[in-house]
Every structure is written in C-alpha cells, then in structure tokens.
PDB file of C-alpha atoms and ligand atoms in Angstrom:
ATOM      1  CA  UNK A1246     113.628  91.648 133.038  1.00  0.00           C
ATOM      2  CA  UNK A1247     111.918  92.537 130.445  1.00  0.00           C
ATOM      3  CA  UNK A1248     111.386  89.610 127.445  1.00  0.00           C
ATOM      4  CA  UNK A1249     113.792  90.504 124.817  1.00  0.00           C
ATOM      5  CA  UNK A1250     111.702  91.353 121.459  1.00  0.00           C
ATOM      6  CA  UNK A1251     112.399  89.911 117.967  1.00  0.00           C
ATOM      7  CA  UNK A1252     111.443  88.232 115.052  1.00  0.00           C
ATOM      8  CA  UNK A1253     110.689  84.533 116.150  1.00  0.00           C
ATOM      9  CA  UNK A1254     106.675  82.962 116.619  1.00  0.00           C
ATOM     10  CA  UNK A1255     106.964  84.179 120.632  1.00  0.00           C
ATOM     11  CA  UNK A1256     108.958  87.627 120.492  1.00  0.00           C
ATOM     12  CA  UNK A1257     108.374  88.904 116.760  1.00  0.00           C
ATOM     13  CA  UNK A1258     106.308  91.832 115.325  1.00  0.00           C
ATOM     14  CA  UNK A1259     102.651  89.635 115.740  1.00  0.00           C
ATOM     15  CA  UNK A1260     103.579  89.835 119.761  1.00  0.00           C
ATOM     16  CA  UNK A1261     104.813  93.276 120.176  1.00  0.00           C
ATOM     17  CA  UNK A1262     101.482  94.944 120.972  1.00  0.00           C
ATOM     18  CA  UNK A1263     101.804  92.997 124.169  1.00  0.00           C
ATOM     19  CA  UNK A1264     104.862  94.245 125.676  1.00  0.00           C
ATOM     20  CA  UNK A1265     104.799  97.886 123.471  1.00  0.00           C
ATOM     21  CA  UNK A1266     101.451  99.165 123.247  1.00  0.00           C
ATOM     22  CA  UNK A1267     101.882 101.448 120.005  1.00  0.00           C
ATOM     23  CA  UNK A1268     103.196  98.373 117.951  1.00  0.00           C
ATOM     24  CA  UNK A1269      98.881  97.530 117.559  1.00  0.00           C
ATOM     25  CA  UNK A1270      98.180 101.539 116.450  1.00  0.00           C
ATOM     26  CA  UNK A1271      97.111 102.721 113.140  1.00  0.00           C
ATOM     27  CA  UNK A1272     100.111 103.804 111.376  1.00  0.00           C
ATOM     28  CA  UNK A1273     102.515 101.235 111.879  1.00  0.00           C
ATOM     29  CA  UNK A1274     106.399 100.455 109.810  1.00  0.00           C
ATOM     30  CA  UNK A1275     107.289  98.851 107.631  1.00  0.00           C
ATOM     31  CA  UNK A1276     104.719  98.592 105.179  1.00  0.00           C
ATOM     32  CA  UNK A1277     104.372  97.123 101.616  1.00  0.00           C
ATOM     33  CA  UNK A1278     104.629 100.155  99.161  1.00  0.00           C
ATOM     34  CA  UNK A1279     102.136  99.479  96.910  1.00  0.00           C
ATOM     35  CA  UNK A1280     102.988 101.539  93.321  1.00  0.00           C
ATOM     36  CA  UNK A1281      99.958 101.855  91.468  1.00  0.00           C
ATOM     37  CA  UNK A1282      98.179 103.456  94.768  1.00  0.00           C
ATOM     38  CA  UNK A1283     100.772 105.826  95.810  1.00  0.00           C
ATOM     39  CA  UNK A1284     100.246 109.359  94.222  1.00  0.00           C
ATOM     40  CA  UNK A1285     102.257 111.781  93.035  1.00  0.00           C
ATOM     41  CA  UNK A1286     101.738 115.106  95.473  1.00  0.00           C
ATOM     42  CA  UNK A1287     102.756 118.326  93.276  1.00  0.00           C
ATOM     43  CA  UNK A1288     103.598 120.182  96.469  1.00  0.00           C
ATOM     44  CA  UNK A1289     106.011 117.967  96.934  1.00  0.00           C
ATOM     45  CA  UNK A1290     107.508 118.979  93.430  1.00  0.00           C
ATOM     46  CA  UNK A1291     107.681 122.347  95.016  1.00  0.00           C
ATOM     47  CA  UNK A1292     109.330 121.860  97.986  1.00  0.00           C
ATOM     48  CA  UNK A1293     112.453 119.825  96.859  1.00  0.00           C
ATOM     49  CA  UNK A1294     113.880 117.642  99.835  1.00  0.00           C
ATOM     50  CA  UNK A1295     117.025 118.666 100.620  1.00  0.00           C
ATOM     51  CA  UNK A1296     119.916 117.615 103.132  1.00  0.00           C
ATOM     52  CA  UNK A1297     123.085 118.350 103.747  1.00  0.00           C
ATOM     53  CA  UNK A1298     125.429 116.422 106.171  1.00  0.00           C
ATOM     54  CA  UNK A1299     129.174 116.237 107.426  1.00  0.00           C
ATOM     55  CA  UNK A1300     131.904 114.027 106.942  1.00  0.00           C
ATOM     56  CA  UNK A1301     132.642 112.199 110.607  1.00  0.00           C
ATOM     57  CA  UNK A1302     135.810 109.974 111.458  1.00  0.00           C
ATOM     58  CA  UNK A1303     136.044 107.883 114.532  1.00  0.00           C
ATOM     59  CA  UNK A1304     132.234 106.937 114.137  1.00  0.00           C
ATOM     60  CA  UNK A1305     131.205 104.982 117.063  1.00  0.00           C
ATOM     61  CA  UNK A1306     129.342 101.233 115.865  1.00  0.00           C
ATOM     62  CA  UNK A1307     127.420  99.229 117.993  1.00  0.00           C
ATOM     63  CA  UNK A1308     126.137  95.599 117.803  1.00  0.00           C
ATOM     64  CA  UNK A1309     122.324  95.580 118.245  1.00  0.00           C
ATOM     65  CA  UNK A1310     121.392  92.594 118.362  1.00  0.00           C
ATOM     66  CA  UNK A1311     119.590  93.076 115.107  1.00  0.00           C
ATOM     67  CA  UNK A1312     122.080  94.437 113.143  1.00  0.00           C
ATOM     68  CA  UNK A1313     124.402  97.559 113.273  1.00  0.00           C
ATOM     69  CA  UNK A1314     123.975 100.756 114.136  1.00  0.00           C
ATOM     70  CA  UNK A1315     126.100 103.708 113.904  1.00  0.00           C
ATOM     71  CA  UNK A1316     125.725 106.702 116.337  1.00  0.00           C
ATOM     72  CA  UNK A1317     126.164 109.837 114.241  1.00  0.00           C
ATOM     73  CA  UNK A1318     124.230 113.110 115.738  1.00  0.00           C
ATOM     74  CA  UNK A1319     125.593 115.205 113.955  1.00  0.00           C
ATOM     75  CA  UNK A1320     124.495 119.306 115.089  1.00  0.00           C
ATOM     76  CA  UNK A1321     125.355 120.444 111.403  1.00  0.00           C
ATOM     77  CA  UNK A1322     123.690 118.745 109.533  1.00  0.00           C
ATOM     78  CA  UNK A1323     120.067 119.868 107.900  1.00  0.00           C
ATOM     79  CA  UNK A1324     117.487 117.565 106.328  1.00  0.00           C
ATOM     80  CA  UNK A1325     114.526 119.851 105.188  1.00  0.00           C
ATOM     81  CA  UNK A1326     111.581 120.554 102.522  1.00  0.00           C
ATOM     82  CA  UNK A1327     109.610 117.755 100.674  1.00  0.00           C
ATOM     83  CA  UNK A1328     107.369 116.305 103.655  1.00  0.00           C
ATOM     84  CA  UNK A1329     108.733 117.928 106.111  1.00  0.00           C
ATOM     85  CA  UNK A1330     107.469 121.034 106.337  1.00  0.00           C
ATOM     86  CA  UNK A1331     108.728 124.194 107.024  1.00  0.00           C
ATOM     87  CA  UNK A1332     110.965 121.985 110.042  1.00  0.00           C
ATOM     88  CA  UNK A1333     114.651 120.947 109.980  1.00  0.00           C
ATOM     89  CA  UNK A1334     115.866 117.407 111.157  1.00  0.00           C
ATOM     90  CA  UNK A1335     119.200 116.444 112.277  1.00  0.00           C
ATOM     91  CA  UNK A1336     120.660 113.169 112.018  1.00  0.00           C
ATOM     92  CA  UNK A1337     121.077 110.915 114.703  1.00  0.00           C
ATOM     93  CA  UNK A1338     122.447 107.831 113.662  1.00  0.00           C
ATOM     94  CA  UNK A1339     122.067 105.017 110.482  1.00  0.00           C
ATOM     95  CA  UNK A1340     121.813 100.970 110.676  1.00  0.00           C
ATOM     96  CA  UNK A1341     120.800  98.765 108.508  1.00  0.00           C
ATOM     97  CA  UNK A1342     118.617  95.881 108.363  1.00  0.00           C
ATOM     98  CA  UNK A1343     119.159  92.776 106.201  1.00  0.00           C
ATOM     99  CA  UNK A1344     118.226  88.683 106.010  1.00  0.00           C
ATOM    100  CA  UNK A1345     119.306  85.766 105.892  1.00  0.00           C
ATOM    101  CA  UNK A1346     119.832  85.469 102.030  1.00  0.00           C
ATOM    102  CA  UNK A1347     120.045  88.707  99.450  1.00  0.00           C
ATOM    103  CA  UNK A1348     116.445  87.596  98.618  1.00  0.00           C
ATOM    104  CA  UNK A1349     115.471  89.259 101.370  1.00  0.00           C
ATOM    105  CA  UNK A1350     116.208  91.512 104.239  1.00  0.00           C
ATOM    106  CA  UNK A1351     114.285  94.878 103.142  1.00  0.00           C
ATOM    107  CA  UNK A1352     111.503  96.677 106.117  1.00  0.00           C
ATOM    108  CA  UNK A1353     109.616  97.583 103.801  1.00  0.00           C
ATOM    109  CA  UNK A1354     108.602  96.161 100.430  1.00  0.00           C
ATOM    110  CA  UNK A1355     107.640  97.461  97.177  1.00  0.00           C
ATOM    111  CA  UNK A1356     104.671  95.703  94.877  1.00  0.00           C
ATOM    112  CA  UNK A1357     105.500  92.809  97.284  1.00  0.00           C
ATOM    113  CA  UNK A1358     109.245  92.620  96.719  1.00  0.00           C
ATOM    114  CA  UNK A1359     111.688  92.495  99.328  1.00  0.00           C
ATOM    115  CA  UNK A1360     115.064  93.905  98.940  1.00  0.00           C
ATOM    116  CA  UNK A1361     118.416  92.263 100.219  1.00  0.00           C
ATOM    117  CA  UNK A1362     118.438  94.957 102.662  1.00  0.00           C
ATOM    118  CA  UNK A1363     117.460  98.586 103.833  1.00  0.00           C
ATOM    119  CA  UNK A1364     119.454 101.169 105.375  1.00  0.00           C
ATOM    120  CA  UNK A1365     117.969 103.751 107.724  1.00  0.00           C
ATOM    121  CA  UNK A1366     119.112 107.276 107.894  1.00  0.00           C
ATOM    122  CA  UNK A1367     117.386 108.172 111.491  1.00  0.00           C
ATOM    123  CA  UNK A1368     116.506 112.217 111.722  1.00  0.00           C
ATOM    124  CA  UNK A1369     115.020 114.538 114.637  1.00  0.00           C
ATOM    125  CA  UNK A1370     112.866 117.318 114.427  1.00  0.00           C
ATOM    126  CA  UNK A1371     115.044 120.053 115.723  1.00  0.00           C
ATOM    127  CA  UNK A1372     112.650 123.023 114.807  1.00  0.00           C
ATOM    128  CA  UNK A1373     110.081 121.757 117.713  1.00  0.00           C
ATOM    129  CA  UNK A1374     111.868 119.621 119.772  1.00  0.00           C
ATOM    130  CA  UNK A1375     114.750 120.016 122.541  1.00  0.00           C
ATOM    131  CA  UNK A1376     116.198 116.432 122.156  1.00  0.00           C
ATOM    132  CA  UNK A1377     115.847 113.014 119.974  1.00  0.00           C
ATOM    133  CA  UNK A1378     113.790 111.524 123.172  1.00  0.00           C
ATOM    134  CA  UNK A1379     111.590 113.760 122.916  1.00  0.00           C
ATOM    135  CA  UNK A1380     110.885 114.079 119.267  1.00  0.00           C
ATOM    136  CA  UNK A1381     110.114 110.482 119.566  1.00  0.00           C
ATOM    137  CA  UNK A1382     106.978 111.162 121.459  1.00  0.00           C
ATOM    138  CA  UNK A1383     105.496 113.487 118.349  1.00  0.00           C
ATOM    139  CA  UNK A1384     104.271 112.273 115.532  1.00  0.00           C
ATOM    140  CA  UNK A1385     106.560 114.247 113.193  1.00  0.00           C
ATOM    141  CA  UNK A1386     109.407 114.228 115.604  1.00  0.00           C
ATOM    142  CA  UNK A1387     111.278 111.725 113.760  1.00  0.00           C
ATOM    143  CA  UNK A1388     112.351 111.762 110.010  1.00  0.00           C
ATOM    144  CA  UNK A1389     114.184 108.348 108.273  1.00  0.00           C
ATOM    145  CA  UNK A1390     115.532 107.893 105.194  1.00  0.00           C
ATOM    146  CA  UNK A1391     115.246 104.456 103.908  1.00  0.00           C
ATOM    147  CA  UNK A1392     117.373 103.169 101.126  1.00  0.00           C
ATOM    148  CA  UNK A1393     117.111  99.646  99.415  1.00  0.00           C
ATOM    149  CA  UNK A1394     120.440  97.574  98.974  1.00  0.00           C
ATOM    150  CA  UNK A1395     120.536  95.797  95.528  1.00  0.00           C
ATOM    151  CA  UNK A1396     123.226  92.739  95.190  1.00  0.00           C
ATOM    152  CA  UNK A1397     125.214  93.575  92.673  1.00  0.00           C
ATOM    153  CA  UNK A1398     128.933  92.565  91.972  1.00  0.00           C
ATOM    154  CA  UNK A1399     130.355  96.094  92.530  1.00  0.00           C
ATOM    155  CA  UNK A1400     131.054  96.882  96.235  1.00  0.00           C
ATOM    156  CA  UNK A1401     129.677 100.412  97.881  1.00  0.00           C
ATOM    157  CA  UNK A1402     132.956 101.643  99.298  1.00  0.00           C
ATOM    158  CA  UNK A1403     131.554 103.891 102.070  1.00  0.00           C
ATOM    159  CA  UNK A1404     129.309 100.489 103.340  1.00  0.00           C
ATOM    160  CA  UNK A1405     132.806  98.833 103.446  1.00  0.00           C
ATOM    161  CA  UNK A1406     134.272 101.061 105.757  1.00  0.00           C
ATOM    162  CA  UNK A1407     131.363  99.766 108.275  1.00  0.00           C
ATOM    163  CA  UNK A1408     130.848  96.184 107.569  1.00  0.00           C
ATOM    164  CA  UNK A1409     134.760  95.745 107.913  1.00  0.00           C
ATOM    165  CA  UNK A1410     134.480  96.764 111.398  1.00  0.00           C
ATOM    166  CA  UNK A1411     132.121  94.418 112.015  1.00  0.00           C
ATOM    167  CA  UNK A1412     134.349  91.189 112.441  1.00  0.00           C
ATOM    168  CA  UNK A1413     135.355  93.505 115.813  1.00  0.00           C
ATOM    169  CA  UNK A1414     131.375  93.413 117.142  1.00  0.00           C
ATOM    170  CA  UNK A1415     130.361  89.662 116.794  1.00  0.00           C
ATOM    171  CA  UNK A1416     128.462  90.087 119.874  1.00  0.00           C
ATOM    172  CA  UNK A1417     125.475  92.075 120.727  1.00  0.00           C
ATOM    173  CA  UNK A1418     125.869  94.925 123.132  1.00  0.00           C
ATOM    174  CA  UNK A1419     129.932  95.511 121.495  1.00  0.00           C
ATOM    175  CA  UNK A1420     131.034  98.850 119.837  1.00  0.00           C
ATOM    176  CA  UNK A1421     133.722 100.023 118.456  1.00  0.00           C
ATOM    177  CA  UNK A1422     134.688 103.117 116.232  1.00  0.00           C
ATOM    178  CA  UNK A1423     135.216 103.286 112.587  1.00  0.00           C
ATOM    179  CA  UNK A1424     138.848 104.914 112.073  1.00  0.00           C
ATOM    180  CA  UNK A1425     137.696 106.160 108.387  1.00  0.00           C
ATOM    181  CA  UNK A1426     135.577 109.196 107.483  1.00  0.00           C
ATOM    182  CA  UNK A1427     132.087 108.641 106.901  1.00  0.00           C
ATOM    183  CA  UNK A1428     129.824 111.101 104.302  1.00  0.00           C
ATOM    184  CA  UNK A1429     126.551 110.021 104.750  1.00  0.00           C
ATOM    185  CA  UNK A1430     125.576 111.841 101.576  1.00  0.00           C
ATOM    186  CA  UNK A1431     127.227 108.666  99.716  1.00  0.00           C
ATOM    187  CA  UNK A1432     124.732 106.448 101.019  1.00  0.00           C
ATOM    188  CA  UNK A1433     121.895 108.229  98.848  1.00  0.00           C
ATOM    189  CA  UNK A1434     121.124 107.024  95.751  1.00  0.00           C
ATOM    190  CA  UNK A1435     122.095 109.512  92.586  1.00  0.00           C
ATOM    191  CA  UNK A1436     118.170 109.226  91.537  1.00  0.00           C
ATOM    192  CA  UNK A1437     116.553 111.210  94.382  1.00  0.00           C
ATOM    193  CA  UNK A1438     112.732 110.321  93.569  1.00  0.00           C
ATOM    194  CA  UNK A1439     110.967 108.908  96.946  1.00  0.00           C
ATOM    195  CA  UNK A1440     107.803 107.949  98.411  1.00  0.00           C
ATOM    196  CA  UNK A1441     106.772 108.987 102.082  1.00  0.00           C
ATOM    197  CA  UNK A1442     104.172 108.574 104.244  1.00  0.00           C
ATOM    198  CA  UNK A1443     103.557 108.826 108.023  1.00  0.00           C
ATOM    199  CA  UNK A1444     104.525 105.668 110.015  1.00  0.00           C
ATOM    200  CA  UNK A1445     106.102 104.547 113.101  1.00  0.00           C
ATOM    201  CA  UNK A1446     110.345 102.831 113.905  1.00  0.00           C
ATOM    202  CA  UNK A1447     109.540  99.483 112.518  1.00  0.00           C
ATOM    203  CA  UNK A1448     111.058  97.950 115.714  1.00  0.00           C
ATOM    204  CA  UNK A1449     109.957  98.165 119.371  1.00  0.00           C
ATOM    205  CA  UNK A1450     109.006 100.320 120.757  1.00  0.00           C
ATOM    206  CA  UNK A1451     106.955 101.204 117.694  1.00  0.00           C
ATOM    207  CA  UNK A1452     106.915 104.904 117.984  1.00  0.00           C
ATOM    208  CA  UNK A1453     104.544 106.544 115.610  1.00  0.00           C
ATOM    209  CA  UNK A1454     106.696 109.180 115.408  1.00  0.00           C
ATOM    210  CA  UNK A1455     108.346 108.838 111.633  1.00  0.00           C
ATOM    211  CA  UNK A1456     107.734 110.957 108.783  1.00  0.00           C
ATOM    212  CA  UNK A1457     109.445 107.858 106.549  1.00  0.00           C
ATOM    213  CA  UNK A1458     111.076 109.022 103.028  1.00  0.00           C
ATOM    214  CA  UNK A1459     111.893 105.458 101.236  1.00  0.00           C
ATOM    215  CA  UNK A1460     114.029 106.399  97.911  1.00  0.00           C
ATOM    216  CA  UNK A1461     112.337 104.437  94.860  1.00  0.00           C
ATOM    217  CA  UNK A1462     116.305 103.521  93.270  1.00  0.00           C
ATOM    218  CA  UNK A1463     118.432 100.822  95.837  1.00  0.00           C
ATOM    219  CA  UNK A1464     121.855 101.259  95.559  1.00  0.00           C
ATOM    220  CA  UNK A1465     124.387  98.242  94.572  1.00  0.00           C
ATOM    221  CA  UNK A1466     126.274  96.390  97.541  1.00  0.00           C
ATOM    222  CA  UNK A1467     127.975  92.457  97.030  1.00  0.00           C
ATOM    223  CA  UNK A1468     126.591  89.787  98.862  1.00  0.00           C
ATOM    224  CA  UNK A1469     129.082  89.713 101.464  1.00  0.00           C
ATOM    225  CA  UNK A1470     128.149  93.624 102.530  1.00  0.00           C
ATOM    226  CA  UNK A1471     124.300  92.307 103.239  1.00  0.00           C
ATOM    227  CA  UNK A1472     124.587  89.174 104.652  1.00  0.00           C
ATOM    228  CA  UNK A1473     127.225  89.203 107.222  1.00  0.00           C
ATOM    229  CA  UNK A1474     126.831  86.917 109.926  1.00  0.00           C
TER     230      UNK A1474
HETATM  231  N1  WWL B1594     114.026 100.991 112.011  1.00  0.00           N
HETATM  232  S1  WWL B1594     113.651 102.468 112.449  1.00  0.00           S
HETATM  233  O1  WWL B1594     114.461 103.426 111.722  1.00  0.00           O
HETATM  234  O2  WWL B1594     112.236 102.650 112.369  1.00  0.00           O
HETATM  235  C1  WWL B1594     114.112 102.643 114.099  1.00  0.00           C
HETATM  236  C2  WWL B1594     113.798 101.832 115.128  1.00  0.00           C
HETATM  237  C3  WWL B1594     114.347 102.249 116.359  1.00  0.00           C
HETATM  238  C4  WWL B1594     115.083 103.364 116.232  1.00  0.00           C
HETATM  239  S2  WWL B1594     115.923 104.183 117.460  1.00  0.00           S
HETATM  240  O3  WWL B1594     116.817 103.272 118.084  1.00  0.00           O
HETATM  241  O4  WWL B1594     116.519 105.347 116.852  1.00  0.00           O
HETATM  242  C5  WWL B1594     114.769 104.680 118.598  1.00  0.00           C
HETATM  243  C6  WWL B1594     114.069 105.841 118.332  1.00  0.00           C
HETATM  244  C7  WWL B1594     113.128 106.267 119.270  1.00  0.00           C
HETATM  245  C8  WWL B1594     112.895 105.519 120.440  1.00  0.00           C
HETATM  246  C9  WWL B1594     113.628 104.352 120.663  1.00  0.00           C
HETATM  247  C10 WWL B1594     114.584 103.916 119.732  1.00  0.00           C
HETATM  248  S3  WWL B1594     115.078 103.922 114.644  1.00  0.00           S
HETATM  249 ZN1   ZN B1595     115.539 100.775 110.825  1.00  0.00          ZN
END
C-alpha cells in the first residue's frame, strides 16, 4: 500500500517528491506571500472577480485525515473574471486547514505570518474541461479561493454549522451530512481585495493545476472553530 503522506520528518512536504513527482516542480503551494513584491495588475482592476454560488442543505462532510472537507459540486454556481480569464469555474467542494494552536495553521503565509487557519474554496474549469479529474491535469484547470481565519471572540455562524458536525467524524475516512443550509458566499470576506498567482493543491498529489486567489482580509472565527481536535 501506498505510504500514507503527511506532515511528520518521514511523510511530510520535504518527502513528497518521492512518492508524487510534481510535489519537486516549479510552481509549488503554499507559498509565503511576500507584500512589498507582489504587484498590483490593472487588468485585474478591469476584470472584477466575480462568483456566485447556491445555498445547499444536507452537505455531505468527510474526515480527511487532515482536516474536513465538504463535498459541494455545485452545477450552478459561476466563479469568473479577475485571473481567470475569459473561463468559468464551478465549485467542487471547501475544507479547511488549521494547527495545533491559533498561532498557526494557515497554507500559506503573508510577510512570514501564519494565520490560525485557511479555508479553501476548491473550483474547476468548466469552460475547457469535461470533469474535476480532468481539470486537474491542466494548469488552469483548477481555481481555489483561500481565506485566512483570524481568532477573534465572535463566532462565524455558517463555520458552526460544520465544525458542530464534527464531534460525529472523529475518525478519518467518516462522513456525515450537515442538516443546515450552507451559502458559501458567507465564507468570503466583505473586503474582496486578493492576491493570485499560479501554483499547485498544497497537498499530495501536488497538482500544478491551481490558479490560487488568497483574499488579503481573514475573517473572525473563536478558538474552538480552528482548533478542534
Ligand atoms: N489544499 S488544496 O486546495 O490545494 C487541495 C489539495 C487537494 C485537493 S483535492 O482533494 O480537491 C484534489 C484535487 C485534484 C486531485 C486530487 C485531489 S484541493
Ligand atoms: Zn486546501
């Protein structure tokens, strides 16, 4: 069987080339965002990202391993302009990544500073591409939304209706479905100014296949809704 990847000296991210090839490539996720390099692009001004998704109940949730995950594909929904192109991407599912403490927990980093945590909104190319498999073998099949998670002491109510589900999914490999309705547009920060650049899924098997849009404000979550164990 295959050795199970992750983050320890003998499975983590400095080993992965070994067992997934495109983990030792060029344009590799996550990556420190570094401010006083990354430049404004006026086309982007022009083309103004824009999405728009649906509200889904009975959400199925799945214990990675390495977090959550929550399948979503979601046929109606449109995530266009800004980077992307003259292309529209569909959402396929959202998880989040976090650490042991709120000190850290973020992918990627900004001036060197982690966040508590990151949540990934996970897009396909729909425009080019017949399925999500396949857009994964492009390098602009994929599109992902990262947002930060601040600690704060107000709770993000639409994050509690999936980390309360969570107590059902202690075990990796478990799902279950989340009974409320989800509106992933709730997720987004209310400032809407990003960075992007091309990368690859920060986790095996290291597809460089992401067009990655990383919103510049986090949005507030309590401890307890980043560090659950
Ligand atoms: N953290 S990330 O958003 O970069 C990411 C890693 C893995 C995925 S995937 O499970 O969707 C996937 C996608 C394509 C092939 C295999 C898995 S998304
Ligand atoms: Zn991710």
């Amino acid at each position: 069987m295959a050795a199970e990847w992750g983050y320890s000296p003998t499975n983590g991210p400095d080993v992965w080339a070994r067992l997934f090839p495109q983990a030792g490539g060029a344009r590799q996720s996550p990556v420190d965002i570094c401010t006083s390099i990354a430049s404004s692009d006026s086309n982007l001004e022009m083309k103004k990202l824009t999405f728009a998704y649906e509200s889904q109940s009975d959400l199925r949730i799945l214990n990675t391993g390495h977090g959550w995950k929550v399948e979503a594909p979601q046929s109606g929904s449109r995530l266009e302009g800004g980077p992307l192109g003259e292309d529209i991407y569909q959402l396929e599912q959202f998880h989040c990544h976090w650490g042991e403490t709120s000190a850290e927990g973020s992918e990627h980093t900004v001036d060197g500073r982690a966040y508590a945590g990151e949540l990934h909104l996970v897009h396909w190319n729909t425009t080019k591409y017949q399925s999500f498999a396949e857009a994964a073998q492009h390098p602009d099949g994929l599109a992902v939304l990262g947002v930060f998670f601040d600690v704060g002491n107000e709770s993000n109510d639409e994050i509690e209706k999936i980390v309360s589900t969570l107590s059902e999914i202690k075990f990796k490999g478990q799902f279950t479905d989340i009974p409320d309705v989800i509106d992933p547009t709730t997720f987004l920060p209310s400032g809407l100014g990003y960075w992007t650049y091309l990368g690859s899924l920060t986790t095996p098997p290291c597809n460089e296949c992401v067009i990655w849009i990383v919103y510049k404000e986090p949005i507030t979550v309590t401890e307890e809704q980043v560090t659950y164990h």
